[in-house]
Coordinates of C-alpha atoms in Angstrom, one line a residue:
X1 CA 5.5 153.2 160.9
X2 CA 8.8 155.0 159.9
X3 CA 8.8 156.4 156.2
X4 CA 10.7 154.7 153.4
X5 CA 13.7 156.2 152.5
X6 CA 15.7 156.5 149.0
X7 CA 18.5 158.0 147.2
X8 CA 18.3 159.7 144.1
X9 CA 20.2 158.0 141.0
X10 CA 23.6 159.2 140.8
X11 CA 23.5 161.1 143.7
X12 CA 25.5 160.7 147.6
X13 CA 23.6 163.4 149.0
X14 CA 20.8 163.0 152.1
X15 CA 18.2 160.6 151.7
X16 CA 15.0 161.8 150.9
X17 CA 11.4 160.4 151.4
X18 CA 10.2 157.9 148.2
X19 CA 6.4 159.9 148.5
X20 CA 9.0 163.2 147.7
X21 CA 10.9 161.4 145.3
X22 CA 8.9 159.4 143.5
X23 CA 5.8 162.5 143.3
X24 CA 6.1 164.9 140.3
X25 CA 8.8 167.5 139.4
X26 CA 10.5 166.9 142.8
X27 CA 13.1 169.4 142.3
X28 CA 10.7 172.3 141.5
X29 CA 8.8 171.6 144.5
X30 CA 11.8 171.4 146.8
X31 CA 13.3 174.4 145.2
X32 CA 9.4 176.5 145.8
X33 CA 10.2 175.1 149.1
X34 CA 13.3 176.0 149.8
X35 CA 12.8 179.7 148.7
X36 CA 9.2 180.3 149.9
X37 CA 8.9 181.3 153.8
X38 CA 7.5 179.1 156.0
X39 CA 4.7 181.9 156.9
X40 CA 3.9 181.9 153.3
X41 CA 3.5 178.4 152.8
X42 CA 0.8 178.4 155.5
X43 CA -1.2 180.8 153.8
X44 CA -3.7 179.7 151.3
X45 CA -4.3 183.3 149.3
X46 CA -0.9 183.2 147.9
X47 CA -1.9 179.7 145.7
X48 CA -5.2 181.0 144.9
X49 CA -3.3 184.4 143.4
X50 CA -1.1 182.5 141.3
X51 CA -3.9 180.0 140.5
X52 CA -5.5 182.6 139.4
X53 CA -2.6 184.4 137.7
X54 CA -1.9 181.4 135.8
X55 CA -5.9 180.3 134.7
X56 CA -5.8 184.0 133.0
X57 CA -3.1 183.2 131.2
X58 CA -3.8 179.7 129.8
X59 CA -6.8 181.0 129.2
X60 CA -5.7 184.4 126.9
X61 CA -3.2 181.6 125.4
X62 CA -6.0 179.6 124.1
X63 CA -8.6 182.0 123.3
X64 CA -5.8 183.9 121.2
X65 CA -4.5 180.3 119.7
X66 CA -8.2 179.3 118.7
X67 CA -8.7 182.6 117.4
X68 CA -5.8 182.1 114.9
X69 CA -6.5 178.9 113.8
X70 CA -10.3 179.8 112.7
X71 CA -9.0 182.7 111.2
X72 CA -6.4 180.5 108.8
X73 CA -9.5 178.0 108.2
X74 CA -11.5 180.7 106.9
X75 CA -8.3 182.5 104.8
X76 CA -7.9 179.0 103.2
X77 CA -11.6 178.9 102.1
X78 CA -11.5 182.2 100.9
X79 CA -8.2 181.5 99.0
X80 CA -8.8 178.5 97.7
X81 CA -10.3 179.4 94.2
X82 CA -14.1 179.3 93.1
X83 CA -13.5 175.6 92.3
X84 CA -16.5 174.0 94.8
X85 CA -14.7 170.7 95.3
X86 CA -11.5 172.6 96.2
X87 CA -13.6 174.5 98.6
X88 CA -15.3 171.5 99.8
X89 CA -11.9 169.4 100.5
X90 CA -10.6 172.7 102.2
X91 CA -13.8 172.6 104.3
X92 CA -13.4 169.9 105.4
X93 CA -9.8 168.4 106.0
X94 CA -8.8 171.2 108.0
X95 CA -10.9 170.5 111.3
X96 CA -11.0 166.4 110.6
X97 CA -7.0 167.2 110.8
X98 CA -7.2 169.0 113.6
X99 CA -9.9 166.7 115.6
X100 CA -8.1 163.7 114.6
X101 CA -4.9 165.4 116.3
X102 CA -6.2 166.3 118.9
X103 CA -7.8 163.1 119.8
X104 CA -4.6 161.1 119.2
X105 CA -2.5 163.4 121.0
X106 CA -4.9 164.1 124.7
X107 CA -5.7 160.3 124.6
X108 CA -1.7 158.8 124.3
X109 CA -1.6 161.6 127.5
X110 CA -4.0 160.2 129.1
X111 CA -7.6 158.6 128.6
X112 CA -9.9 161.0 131.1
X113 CA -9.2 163.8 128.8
X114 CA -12.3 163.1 126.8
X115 CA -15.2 165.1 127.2
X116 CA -15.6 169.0 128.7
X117 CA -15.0 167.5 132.1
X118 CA -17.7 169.0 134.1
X119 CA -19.7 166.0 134.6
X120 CA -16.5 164.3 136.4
X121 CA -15.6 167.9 137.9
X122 CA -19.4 167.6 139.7
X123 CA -19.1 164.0 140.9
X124 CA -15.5 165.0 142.6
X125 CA -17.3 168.1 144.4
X126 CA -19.9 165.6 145.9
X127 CA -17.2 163.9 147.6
X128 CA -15.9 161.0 145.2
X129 CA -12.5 160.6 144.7
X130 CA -11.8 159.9 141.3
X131 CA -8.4 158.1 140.7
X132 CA -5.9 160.8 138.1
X133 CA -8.6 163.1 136.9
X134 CA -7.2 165.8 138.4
X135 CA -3.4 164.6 137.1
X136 CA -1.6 167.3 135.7
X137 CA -1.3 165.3 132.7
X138 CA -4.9 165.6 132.2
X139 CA -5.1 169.3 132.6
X140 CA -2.6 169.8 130.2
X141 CA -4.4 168.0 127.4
X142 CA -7.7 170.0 128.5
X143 CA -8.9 173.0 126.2
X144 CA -11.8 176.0 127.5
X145 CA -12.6 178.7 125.3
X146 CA -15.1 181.5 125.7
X147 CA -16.2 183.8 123.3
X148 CA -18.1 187.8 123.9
X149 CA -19.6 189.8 121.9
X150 CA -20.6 193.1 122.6
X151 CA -24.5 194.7 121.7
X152 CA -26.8 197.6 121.9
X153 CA -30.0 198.0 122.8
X154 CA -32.4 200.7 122.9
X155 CA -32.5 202.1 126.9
X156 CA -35.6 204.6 126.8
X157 CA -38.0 202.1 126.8
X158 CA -36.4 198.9 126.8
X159 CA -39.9 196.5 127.2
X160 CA -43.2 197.5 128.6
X161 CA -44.8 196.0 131.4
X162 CA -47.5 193.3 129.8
X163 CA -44.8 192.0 127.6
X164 CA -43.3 190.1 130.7
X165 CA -46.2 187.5 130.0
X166 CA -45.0 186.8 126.5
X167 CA -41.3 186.8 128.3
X168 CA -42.8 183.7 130.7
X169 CA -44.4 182.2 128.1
X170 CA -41.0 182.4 125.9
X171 CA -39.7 180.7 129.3
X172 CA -42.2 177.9 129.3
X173 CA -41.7 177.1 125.8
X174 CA -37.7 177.1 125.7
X175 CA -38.3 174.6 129.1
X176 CA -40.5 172.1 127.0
X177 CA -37.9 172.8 124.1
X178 CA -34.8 171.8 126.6
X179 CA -36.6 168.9 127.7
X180 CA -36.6 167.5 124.2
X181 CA -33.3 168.3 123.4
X182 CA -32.2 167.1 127.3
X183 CA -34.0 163.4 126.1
X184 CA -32.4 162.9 122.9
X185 CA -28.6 164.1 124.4
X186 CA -29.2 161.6 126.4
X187 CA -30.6 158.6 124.1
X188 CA -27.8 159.9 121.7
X189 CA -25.4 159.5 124.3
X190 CA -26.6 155.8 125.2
X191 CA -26.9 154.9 121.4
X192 CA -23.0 155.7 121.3
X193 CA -22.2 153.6 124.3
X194 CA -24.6 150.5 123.5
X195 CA -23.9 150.6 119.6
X196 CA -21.7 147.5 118.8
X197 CA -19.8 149.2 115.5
X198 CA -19.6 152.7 117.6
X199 CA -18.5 151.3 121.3
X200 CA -15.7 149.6 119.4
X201 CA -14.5 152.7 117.2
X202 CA -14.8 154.4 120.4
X203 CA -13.1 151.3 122.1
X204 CA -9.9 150.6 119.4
X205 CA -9.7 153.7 117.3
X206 CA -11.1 157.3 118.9
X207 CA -8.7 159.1 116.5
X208 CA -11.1 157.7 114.1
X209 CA -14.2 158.0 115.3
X210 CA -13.3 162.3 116.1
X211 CA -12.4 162.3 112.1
X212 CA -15.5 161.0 110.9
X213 CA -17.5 163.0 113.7
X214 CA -16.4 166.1 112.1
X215 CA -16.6 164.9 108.8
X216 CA -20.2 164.9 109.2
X217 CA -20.2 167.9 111.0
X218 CA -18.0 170.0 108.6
X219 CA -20.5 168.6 105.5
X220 CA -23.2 170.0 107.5
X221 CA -22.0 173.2 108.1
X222 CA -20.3 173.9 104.6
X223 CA -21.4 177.5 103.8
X224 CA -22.8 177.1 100.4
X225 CA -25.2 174.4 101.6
X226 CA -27.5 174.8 105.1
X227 CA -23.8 175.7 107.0
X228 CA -25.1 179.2 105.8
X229 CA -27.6 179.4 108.2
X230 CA -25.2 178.6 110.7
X231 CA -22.4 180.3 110.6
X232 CA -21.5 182.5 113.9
X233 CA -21.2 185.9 112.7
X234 CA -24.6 185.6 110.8
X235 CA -25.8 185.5 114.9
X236 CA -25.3 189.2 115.7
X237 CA -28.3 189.8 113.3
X238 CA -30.3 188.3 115.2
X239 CA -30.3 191.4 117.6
X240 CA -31.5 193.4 114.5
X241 CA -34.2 195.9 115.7
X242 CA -36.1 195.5 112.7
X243 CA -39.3 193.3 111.9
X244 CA -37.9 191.1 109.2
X245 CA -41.3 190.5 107.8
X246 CA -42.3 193.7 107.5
X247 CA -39.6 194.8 105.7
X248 CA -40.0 191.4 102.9
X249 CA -43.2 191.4 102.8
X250 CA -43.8 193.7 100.0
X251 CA -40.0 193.5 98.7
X252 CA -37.9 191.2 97.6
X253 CA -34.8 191.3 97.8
X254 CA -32.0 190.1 96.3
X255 CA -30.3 186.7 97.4
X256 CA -26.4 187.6 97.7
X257 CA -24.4 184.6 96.5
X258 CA -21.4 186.0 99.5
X259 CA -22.6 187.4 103.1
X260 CA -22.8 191.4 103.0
X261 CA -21.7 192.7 105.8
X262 CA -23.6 195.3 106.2
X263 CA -26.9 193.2 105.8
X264 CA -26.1 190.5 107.5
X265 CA -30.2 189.4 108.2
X266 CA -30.3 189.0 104.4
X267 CA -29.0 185.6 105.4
X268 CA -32.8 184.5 107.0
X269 CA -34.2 185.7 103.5
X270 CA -34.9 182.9 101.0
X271 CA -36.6 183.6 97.8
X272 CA -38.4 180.0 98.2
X273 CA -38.9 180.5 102.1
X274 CA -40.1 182.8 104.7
X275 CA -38.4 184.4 107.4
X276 CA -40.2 182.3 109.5
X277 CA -39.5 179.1 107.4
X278 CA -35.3 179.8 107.4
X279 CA -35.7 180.8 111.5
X280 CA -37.3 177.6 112.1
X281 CA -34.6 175.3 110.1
X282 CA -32.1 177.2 112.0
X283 CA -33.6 176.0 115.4
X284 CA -33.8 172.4 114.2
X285 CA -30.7 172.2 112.3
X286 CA -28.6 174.3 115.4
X287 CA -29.0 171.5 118.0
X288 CA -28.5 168.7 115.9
X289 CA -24.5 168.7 115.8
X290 CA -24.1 169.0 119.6
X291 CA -26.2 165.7 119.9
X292 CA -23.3 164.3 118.0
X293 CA -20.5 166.7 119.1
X294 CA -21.2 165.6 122.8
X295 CA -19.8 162.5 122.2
X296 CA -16.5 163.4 120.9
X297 CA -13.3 161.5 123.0
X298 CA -11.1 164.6 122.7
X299 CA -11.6 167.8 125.4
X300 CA -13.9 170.3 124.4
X301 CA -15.6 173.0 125.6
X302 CA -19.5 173.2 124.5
X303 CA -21.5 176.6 123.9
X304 CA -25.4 176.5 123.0
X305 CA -26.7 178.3 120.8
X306 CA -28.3 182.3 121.1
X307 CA -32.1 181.1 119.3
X308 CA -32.9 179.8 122.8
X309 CA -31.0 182.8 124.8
X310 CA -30.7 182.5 128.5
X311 CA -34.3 180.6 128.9
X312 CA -33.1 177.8 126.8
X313 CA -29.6 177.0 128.0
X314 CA -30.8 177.9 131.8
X315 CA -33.0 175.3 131.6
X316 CA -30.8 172.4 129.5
X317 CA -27.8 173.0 132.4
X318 CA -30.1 173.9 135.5
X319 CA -29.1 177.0 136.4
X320 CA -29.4 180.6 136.7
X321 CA -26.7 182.2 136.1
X322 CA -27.1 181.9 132.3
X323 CA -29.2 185.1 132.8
X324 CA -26.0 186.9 133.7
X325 CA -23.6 185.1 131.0
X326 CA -26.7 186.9 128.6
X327 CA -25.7 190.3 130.1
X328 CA -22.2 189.9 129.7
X329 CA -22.7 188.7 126.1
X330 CA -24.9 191.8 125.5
X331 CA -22.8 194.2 127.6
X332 CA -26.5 195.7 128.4
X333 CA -28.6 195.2 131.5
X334 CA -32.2 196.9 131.3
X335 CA -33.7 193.9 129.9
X336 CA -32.8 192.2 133.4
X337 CA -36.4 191.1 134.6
X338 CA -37.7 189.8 131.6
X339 CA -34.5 187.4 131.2
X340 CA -34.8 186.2 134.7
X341 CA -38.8 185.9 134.2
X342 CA -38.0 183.5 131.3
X343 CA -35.1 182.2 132.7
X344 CA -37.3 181.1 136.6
X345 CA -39.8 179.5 133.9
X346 CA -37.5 177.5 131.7
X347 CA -36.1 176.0 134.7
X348 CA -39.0 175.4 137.0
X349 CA -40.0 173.2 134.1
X350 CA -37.3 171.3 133.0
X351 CA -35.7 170.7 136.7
X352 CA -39.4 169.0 137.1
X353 CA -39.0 166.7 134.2
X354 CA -35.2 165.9 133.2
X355 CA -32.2 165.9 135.0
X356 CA -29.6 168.9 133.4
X357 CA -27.1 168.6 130.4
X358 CA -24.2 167.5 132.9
X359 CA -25.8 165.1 134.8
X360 CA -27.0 163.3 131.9
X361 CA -23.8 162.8 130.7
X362 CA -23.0 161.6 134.5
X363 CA -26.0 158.9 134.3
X364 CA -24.5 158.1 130.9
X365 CA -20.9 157.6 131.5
X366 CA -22.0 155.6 135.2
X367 CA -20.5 157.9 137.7
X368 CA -21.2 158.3 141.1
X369 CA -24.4 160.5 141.3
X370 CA -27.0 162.1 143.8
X371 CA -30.2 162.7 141.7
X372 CA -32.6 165.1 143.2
X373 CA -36.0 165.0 144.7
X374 CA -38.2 165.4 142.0
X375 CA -41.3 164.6 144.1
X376 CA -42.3 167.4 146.7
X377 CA -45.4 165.7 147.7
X378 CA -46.3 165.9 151.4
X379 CA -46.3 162.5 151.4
X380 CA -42.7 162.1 150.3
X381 CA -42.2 163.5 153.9
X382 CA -43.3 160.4 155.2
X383 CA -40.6 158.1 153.5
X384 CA -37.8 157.6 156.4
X385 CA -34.2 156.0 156.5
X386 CA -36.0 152.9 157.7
X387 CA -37.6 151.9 154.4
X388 CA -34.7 152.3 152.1
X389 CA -31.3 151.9 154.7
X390 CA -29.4 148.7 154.1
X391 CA -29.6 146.7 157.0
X392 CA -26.6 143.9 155.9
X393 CA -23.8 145.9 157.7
X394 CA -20.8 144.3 158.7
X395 CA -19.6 145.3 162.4
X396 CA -16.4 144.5 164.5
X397 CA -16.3 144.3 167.8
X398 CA -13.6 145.7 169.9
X399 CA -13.9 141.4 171.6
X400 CA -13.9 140.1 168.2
X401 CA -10.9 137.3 168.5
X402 CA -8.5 138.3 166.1
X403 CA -9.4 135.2 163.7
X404 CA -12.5 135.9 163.6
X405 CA -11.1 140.1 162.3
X406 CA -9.1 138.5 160.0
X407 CA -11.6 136.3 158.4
X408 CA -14.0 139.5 158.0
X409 CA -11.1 141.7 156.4
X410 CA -10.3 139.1 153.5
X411 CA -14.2 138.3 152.6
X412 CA -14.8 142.0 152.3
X413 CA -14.1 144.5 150.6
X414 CA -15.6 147.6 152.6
X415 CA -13.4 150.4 152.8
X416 CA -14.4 151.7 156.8
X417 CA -16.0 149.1 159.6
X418 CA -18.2 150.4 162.2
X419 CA -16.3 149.6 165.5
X420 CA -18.9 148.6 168.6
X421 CA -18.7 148.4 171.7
X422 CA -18.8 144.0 171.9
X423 CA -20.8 141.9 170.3
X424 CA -24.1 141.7 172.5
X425 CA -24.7 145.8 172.7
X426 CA -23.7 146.8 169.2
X427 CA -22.6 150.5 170.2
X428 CA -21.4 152.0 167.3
X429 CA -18.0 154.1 169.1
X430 CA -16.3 154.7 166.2
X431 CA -15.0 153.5 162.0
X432 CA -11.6 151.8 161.4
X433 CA -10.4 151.9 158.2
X434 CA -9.6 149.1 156.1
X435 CA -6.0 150.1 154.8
X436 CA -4.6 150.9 158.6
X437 CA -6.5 147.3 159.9
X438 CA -4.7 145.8 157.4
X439 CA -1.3 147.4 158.3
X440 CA -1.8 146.8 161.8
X441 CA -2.4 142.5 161.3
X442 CA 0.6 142.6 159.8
X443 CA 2.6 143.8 162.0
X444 CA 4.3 142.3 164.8
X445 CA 4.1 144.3 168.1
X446 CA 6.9 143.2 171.1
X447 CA 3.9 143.8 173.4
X448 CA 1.3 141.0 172.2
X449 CA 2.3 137.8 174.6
X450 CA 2.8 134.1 173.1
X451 CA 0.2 131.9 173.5
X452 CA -2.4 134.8 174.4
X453 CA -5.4 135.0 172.7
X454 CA -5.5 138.4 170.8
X455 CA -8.5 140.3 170.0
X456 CA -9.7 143.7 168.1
X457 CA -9.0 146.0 171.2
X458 CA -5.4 144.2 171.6
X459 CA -5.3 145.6 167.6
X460 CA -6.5 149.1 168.2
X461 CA -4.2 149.5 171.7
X462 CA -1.1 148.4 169.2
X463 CA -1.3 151.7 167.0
X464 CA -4.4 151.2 164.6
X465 CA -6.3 154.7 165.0
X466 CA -10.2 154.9 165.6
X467 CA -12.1 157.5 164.3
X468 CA -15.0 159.0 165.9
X469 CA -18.7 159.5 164.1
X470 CA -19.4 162.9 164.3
X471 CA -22.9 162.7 162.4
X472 CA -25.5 159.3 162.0
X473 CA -28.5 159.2 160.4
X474 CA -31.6 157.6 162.6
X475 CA -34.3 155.2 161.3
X476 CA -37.2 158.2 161.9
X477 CA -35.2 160.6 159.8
X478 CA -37.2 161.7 156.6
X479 CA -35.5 161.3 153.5
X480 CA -35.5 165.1 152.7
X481 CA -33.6 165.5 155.2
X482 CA -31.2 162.9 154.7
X483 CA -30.8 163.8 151.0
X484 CA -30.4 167.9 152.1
X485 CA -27.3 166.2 154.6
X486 CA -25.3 163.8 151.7
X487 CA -26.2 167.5 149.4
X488 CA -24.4 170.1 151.7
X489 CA -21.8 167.8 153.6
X490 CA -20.6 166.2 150.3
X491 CA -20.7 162.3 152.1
X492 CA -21.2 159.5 150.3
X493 CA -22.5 157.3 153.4
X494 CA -23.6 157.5 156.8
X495 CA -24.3 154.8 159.5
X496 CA -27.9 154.7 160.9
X497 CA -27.9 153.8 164.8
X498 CA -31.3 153.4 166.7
X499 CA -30.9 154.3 170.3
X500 CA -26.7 154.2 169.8
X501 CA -27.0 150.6 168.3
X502 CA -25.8 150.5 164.5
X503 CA -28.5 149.1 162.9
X504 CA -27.9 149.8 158.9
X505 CA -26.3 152.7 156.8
X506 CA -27.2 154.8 153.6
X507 CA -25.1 155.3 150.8
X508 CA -25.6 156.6 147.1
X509 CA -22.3 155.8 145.7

């Protein structure tokens, strides 16, 4: 079928293509196009240079912006006067401005904004398509931001040999910890969605919703209250080489009324509480606002907190490579077994119990999703495609009368049918998708003769393609290995064919 053609308002020149025309900033492509060479256009490292080029930049222009405006926030608390309510209101306003900004502003862009988008950024690496995610729109309304700081440890003798137990245990305990936290997230999550009064704020007025979010948030962490347990910089204490209760246990020091600098673990000391009893609020009270955060509608990124290092937050996302993101954040290495030790327990441990942080939030929010095997019993080896393939599968045959194609095309839906070879033998040859069958019924070709009955292989022979099946699934294969094929191939169904008949397929979208 020949292209649709247009002209550009205004303008008597060549007529282009509407795909070029109507696709965005036309004229900047066209120009790239016209100036690039055709050799370079063919070659892939040039985009992934300036993809690159340009991710460093955004991202230095964000970090630095961020940067900025918590550095005014905390100026205007500072500046404010010793009045508490002043303080309080300066707090405060600032980030509910900000949030409620922000949420107005990326959601009249465009609503898939919300969120840190990595749940949606997994589901379109398993093979779904979802519709304007990847819009440019949407990535302009998104914000990242990482932040490093830099440590020393001791290197002589960084951790002795039997202290690698207490390292796995530390492990096993932050995996126990991250389940907890992985089950609330998501019952928080659900709350939010099922909740009539919230759904609807969410529903009519997210702008809202974002302001009194951080309201509650910004009350929490106000630093004369429990915010001064929480506040960032009061974290690089916590890789103080000293033994806190040691050095408090026959003194007592003085509680500043302001953060000294220089004695920055002064901050765990309460005259009414332990060391122990401030460490522990800190790990209850720390989780607590991303439970809430989480459920913001305006882009975000989310970092967890330090008290359950790279064990914890290895174990809440599923993955490994937290133990690196540690060494990075350290900007020291030696302690390199230990974190993995901890890191291999926390996740053996939660991946056995609840799925990760991200694909909560996909179970949540109902997108397409492939949950693992959690059962690695020998007798899950026995469970084949047979027991759990659906069997109602709608076929064509290429000696299907063309009614009869026409009448299966408007009561379904499906977007591929398996072609076969007629109607008694039921050998799967090939798919034909929906879109081109459609196209094809209604056209007119000058080679179909009056009067002649027309069938599916009249259709096909007029210009409709057929594609082949390069991979089907049999009724005898396990489910391991059908699960290890939709993992690495990224498909979202296969047909099952016993002996070349098509018999059922397997889909988990």
């Amino acid at each position: 079928m020949e292209e649709l053609v247009g002209l550009r308002e205004g303008s008597s020149g060549n007529p282009v293509t509407l795909q070029e025309l109507w696709g965005p900033c036309p004229r900047i492509r066209r120009g790239i196009r016209a100036m690039a060479p055709a050799e370079m256009l063919e070659k892939d490292w040039y985009f992934l240079m300036t993809l690159g080029v340009l991710m460093a930049l955004i991202s230095y222009t964000m970090s630095f912006t961020v940067g900025r405006v918590v550095r005014a926030h905390k100026w205007l608390y500072r500046e404010i006067g010793d009045s508490h309510l002043l303080r309080y209101l300066s707090w405060i306003v600032y980030p509910v401005a900000l949030v409620s900004f922000s949420s107005g502003f990326s959601q009249s862009i465009t609503p898939f904004s919300g969120g840190s988008g990595i749940p949606e950024l997994k589901t379109i690496l398993s093979g779904v398509v979802l519709e304007d995610y990847l819009d440019i729109k949407n990535f302009g309304a998104k914000v990242t931001i990482t932040s490093l700081y830099k440590t020393s440890f001791r290197v002589d003798v960084p951790f002795d040999l039997p202290e690698i137990f207490f390292f796995v245990a530390l492990g096993a305990i932050c995996g126990i910890l991250s389940c907890a936290y992985l089950f609330c997230q998501r019952t928080f999550l659900g709350f939010v969605k099922t909740n009539r009064v919230l759904s609807k704020l969410l529903a009519t007025s997210k702008p809202l919703y974002s302001a009194l979010a951080a309201l509650v948030l910004a009350s929490i962490t106000y630093p004369p209250g429990v915010g001064r347990f929480m506040a960032s910089r009061h974290l690089d204490s916590l890789f103080d080489n000293n033994s806190w209760a040691l050095m408090t246990r026959n003194l007592s020091p003085p509680w500043p009324s302001e953060p000294d600098p220089q004695n920055l673990w002064f901050e765990w000391y309460h005259p009414r509480f332990t060391i122990f009893g401030t460490l522990t609020f800190f790990l209850v009270m720390k989780p607590c606002p991303l439970h809430e955060a989480v459920s913001w509608p305006e882009p975000r990124s989310l970092a967890l907190p330090p008290a359950g290092a790279a064990a914890f937050s290895g174990a809440v996302t599923h993955t490994i490579s937290t133990a690196l993101l540690a060494f990075e954040l350290t900007g020291q290495i030696v302690h390199a077994l230990p974190v993995l030790m901890a890191v291999l327990a926390a996740n053996a441990i939660a991946q056995s119990f609840q799925p990760s942080f991200y694909d909560g939030t996909i179970i949540v929010k109902k997108l397409p999703y492939l949950p693992w095997i959690r059962c690695r019993k020998i007798s899950s080896h026995h469970v084949t495609v047979e027991h759990f393939m659906n069997r109602t599968i709608t076929t064509l045959a290429k000696d299907t009368p063309q009614e009869e194609v026409v009448k299966v095309v408007t009561a379904t839906d499906t977007a591929e049918y398996p072609l076969v070879e007629s109607t008694e033998s039921q050998i799967l040859v090939g798919t034909v998708q929906r879109a081109q069958l459609v196209q094809a019924l209604q056209a007119e070709p000058s080679s179909w003769v009056p009067g002649h009955q027309q069938c599916l292989q009249d259709i096909l022979a007029g210009g409709c393609p057929v594609e082949p099946v390069t991979l089907k699934l049999s009724p005898e294969t396990s489910l391991h290995q059908a699960h290890n094929l939709f993992e690495l191939l990224k498909l979202q169904s296969l047909f099952v064919t016993s002996h070349g008949r098509a018999v059922g397929f397997v889909s988990w979208v």
